[in-house]
Structure formats: C-alpha cells, structure tokens
C-alpha atoms as a printed R data frame, in Angstrom:
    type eleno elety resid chain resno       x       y       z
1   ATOM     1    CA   UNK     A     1  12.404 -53.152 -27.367
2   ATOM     2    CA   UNK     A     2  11.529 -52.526 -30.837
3   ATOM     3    CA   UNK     A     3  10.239 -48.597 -31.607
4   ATOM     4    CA   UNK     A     4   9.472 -49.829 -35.155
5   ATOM     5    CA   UNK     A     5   6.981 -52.483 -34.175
6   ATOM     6    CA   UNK     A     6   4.801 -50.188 -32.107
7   ATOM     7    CA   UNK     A     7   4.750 -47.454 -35.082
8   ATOM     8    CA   UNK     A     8   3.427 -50.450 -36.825
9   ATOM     9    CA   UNK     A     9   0.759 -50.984 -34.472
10  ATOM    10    CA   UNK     A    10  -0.232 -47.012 -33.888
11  ATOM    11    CA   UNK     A    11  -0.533 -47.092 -38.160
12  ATOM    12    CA   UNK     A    12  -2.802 -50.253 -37.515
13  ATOM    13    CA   UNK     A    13  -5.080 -48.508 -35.143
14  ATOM    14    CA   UNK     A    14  -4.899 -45.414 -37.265
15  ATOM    15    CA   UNK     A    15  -6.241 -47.404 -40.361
16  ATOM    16    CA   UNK     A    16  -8.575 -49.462 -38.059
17  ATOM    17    CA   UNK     A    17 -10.237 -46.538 -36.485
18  ATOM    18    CA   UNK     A    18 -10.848 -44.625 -39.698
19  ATOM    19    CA   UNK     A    19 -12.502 -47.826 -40.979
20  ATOM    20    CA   UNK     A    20 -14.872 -47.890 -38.147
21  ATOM    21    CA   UNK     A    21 -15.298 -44.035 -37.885
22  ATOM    22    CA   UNK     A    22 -16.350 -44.522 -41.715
23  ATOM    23    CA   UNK     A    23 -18.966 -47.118 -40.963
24  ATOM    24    CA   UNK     A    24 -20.143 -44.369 -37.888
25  ATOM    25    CA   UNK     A    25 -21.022 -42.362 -40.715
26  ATOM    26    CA   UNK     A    26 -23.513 -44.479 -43.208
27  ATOM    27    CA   UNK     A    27 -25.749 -44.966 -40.004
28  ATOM    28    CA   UNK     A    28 -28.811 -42.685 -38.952
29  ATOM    29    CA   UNK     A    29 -29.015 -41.130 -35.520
30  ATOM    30    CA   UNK     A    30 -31.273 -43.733 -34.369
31  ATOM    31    CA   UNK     A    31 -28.994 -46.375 -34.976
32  ATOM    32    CA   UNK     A    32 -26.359 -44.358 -33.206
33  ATOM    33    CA   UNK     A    33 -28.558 -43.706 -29.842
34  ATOM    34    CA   UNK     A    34 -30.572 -47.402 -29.923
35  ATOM    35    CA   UNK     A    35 -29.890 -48.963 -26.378
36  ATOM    36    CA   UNK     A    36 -28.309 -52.475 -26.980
37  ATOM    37    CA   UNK     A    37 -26.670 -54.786 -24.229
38  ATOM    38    CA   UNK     A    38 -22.887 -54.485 -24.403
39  ATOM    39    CA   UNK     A    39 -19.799 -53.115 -22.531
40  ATOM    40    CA   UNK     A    40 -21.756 -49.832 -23.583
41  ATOM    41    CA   UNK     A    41 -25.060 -49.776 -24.444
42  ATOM    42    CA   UNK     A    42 -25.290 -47.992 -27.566
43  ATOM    43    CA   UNK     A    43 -22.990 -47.213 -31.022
44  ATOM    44    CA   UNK     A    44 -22.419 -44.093 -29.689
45  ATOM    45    CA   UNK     A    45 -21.180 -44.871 -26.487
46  ATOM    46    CA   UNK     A    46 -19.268 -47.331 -27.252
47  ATOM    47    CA   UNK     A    47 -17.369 -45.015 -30.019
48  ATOM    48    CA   UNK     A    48 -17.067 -42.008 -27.837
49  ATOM    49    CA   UNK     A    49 -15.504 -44.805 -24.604
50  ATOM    50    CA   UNK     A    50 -13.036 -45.454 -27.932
51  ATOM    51    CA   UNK     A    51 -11.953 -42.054 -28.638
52  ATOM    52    CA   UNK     A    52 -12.524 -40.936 -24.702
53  ATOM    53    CA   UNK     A    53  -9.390 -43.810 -23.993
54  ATOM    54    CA   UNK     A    54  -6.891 -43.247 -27.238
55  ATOM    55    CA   UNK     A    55  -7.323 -39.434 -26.266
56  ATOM    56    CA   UNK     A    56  -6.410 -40.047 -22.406
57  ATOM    57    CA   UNK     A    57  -3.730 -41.940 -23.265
58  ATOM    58    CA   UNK     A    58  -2.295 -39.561 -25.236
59  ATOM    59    CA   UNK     A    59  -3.067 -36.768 -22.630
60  ATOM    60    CA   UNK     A    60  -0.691 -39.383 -20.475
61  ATOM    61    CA   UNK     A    61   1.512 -39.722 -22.283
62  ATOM    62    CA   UNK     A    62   2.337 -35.869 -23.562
63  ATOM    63    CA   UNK     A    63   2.009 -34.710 -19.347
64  ATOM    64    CA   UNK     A    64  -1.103 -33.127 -19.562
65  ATOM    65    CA   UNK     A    65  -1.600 -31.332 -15.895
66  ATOM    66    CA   UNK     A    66  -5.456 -32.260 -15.681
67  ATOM    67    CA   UNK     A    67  -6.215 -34.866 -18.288
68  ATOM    68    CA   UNK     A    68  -9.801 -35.336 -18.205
69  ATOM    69    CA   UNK     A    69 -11.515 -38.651 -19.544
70  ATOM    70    CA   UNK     A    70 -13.771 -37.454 -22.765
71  ATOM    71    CA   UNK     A    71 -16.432 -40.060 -21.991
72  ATOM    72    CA   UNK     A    72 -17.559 -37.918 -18.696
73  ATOM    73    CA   UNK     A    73 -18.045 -34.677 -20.679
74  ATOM    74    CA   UNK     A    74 -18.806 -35.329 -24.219
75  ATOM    75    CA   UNK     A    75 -22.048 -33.872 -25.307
76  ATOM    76    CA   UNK     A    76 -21.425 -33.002 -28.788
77  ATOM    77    CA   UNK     A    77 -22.626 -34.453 -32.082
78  ATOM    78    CA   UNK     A    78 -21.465 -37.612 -33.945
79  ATOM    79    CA   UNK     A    79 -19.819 -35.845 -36.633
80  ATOM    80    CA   UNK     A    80 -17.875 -34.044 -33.650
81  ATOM    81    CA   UNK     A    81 -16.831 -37.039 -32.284
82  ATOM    82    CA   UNK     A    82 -15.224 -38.877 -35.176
83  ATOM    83    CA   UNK     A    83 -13.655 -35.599 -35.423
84  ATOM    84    CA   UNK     A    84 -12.314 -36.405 -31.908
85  ATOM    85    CA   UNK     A    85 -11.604 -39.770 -32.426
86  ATOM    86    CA   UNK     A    86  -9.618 -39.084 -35.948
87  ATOM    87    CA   UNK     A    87  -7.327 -36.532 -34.426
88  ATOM    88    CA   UNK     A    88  -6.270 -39.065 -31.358
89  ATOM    89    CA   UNK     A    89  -5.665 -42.090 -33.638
90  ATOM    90    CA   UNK     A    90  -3.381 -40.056 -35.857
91  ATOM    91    CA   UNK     A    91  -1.949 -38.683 -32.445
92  ATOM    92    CA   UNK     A    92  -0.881 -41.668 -31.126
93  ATOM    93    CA   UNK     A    93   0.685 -42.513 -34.298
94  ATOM    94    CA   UNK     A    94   2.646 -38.606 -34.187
95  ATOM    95    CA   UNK     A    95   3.128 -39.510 -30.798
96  ATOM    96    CA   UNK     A    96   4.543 -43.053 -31.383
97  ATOM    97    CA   UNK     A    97   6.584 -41.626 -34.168
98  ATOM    98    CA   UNK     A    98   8.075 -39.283 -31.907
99  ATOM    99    CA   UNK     A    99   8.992 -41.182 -28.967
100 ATOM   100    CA   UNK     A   100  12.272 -42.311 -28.484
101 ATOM   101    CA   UNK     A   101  12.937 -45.358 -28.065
102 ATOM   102    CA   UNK     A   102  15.125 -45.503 -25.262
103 ATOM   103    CA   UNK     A   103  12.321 -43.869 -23.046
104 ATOM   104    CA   UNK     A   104  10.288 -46.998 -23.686
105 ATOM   105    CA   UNK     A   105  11.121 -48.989 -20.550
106 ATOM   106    CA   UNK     A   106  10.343 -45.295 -18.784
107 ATOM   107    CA   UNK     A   107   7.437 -45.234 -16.611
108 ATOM   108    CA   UNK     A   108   4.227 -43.489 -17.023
109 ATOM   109    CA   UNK     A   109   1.667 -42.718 -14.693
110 ATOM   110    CA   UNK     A   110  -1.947 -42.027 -15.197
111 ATOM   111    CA   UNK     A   111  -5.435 -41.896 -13.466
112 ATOM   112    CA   UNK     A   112  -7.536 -44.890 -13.766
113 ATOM   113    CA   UNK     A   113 -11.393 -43.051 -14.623
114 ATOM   114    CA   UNK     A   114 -12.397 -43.683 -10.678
115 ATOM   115    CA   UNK     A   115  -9.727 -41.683  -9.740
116 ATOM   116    CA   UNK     A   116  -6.840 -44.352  -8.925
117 ATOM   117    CA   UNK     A   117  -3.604 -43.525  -9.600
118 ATOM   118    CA   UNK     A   118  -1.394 -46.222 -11.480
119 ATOM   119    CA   UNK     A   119   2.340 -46.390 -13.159
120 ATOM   120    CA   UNK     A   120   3.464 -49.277 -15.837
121 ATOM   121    CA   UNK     A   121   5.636 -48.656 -18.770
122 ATOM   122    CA   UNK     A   122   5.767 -46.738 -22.200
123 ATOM   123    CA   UNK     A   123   5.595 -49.573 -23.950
124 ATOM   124    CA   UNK     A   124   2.749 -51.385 -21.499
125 ATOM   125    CA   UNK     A   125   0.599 -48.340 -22.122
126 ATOM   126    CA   UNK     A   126   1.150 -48.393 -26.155
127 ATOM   127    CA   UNK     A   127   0.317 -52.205 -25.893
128 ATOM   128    CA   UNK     A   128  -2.706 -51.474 -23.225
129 ATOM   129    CA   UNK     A   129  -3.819 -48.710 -26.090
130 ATOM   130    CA   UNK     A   130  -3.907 -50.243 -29.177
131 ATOM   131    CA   UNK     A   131  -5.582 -53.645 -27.626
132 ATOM   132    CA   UNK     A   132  -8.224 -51.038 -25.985
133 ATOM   133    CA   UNK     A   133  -9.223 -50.087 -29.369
134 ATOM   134    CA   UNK     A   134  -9.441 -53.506 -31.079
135 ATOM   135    CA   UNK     A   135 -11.254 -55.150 -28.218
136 ATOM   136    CA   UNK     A   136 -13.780 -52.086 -28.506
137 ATOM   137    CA   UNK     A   137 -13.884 -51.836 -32.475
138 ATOM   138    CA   UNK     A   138 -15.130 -55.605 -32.137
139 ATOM   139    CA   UNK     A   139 -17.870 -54.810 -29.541
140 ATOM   140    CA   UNK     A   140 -18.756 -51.813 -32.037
141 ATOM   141    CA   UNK     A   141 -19.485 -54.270 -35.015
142 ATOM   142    CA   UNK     A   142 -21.674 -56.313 -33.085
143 ATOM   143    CA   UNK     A   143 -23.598 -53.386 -31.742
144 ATOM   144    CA   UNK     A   144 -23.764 -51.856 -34.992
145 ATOM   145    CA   UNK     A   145 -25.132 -55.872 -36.533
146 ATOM   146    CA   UNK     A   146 -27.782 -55.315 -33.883
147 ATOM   147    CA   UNK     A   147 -29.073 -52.330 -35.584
148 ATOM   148    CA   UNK     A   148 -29.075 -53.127 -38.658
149 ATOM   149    CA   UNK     A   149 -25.664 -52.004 -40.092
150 ATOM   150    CA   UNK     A   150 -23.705 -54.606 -42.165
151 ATOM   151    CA   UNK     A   151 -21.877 -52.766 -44.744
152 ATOM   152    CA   UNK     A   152 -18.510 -54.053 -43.030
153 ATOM   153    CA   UNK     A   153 -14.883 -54.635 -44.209
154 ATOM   154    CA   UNK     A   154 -12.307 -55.974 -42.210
155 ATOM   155    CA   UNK     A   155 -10.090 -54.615 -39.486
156 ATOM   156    CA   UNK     A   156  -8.327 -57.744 -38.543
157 ATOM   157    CA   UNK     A   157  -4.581 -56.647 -38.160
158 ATOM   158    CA   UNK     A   158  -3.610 -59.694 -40.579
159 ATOM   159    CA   UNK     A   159  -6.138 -57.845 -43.354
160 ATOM   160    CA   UNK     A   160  -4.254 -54.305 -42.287
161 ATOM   161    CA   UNK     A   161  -0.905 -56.274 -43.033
162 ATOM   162    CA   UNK     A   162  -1.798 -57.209 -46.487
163 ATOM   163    CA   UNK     A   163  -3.612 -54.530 -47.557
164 ATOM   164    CA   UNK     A   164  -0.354 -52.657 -47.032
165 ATOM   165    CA   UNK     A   165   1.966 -55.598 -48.796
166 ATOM   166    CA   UNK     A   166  -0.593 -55.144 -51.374
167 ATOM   167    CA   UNK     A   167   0.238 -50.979 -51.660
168 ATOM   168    CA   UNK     A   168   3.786 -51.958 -51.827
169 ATOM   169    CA   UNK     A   169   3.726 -53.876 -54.164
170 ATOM   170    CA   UNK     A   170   1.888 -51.567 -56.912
171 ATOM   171    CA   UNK     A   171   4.538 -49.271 -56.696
C-alpha cells in the first residue's frame, strides 16, 4: 500500500472540489434550487449529497460516536454550504496526511444512510471517497449545463496532474 498515492488523490479532490465550489458561486439562487432530472434533482442537492458524503467519511474515519449524514439536516444557505464542503475536502486531505500508513489495511466501519451497518478497509473507504466526489462533480456539471451555467474549467485528474507539473516547473 502506498500512503503517498492516496495524499495525491485527497490533494486532487481538494483542488477538484474548490473548482466546483467556485463555479457554485457565479450562479443565482434560482439556478441553485431549479428541479432537473439527475441522481439529485437540483445544483444544490447534488452539492450538499457531495459535502454531506466527504464529511461522513471523515466523521468515520476520526470515530465520531453519532456521525450524522449532512444531507438529512442541512437547511442553511449556499454560501454555508461551500463553507461545509471546503472544510471536509481539506479534511480529508489533513486526515489523509495524518494517517499512518500501516493502519491502511485496518478496518473501518460505518453506517450506510438507511441505517446498515458495514466494515471494508482504510484504504477501500479513501478509494470509495474520492470516486464519490468525482462521479458527483460530473453529475454537478451537467446539472449546472442545464441551467444555464458554462463558465467551466476542467477537473479531470489528468488536467489536476499537469496543472501541478506545470507549478513545478516555474519554480
């Protein structure tokens, strides 16, 4: 098992998510609410199921006695939630950062949201994690296309990759 690799990926998701969170904010509170058909079926749900799942996992992760899934009690504003969602993605990079790894075949258990109880690996649940987010970012560009956001860049990991060979290199 390779620690390094999965910092890699938790400073993927970190630069990922702030991407998306910064599209959140050059849209109007119409475009955030508008019903569409999706996984969820608006912007805003579909960010807050995003930052409701990195924050979990976390909570999972760190032993929180009664981790409680943020999608089934958020009722605050937008600029709350990227607030949210910007403190888990850096935590599961200070999280990553921290773990040792020789505790990442170590299992983990958490609560599936209908209440089941389930157990896989560190390492499983990093993976699990960081594919959530990208499978959900990509639902979250086509939702925002159908309202009428395009002002997109990407967040393919291969574009995260060498925009930070790029960085390197300048210095």
């Amino acid at each position: 098992m390779n620690k390094a690799y999965f910092e890699e990926l938790a400073a993927y998701n970190n630069w990922a998510d702030n991407k998306a969170i910064s599209w959140l904010s050059g849209i109007t509170d119409e475009q955030w609410d508008k019903v569409n058909a999706s996984s969820f079926n608006s912007v805003k749900q579909t960010a807050i199921h995003i930052a409701s799942a990195e924050k979990i996992w976390i909570d999972f992760w760190t032993g929180v006695n009664t981790p409680v899934y943020l999608s089934s009690v958020f009722t605050g504003s937008k600029a709350e939630l990227m607030d949210i969602w910007q403190k888990a993605s850096r935590g599961i990079v200070d999280f990553v950062n921290g773990h040792p790894e020789a505790d990442l075949e170590k299992t983990i258990n958490f609560i599936y949201p209908n209440g089941r109880i389930g157990e896989i690996r560190y390492f499983q649940s990093f993976a699990h994690c960081i594919n959530h987010s990208t499978y959900h970012r990509g639902q979250l560009v086509t939702l925002l296309r159908q309202v009428g956001f395009s002002d997109f860049s990407s967040v393919d990991l291969a574009t995260y990759y060498v925009s930070q060979n790029a960085t390197a290199n300048l210095f």
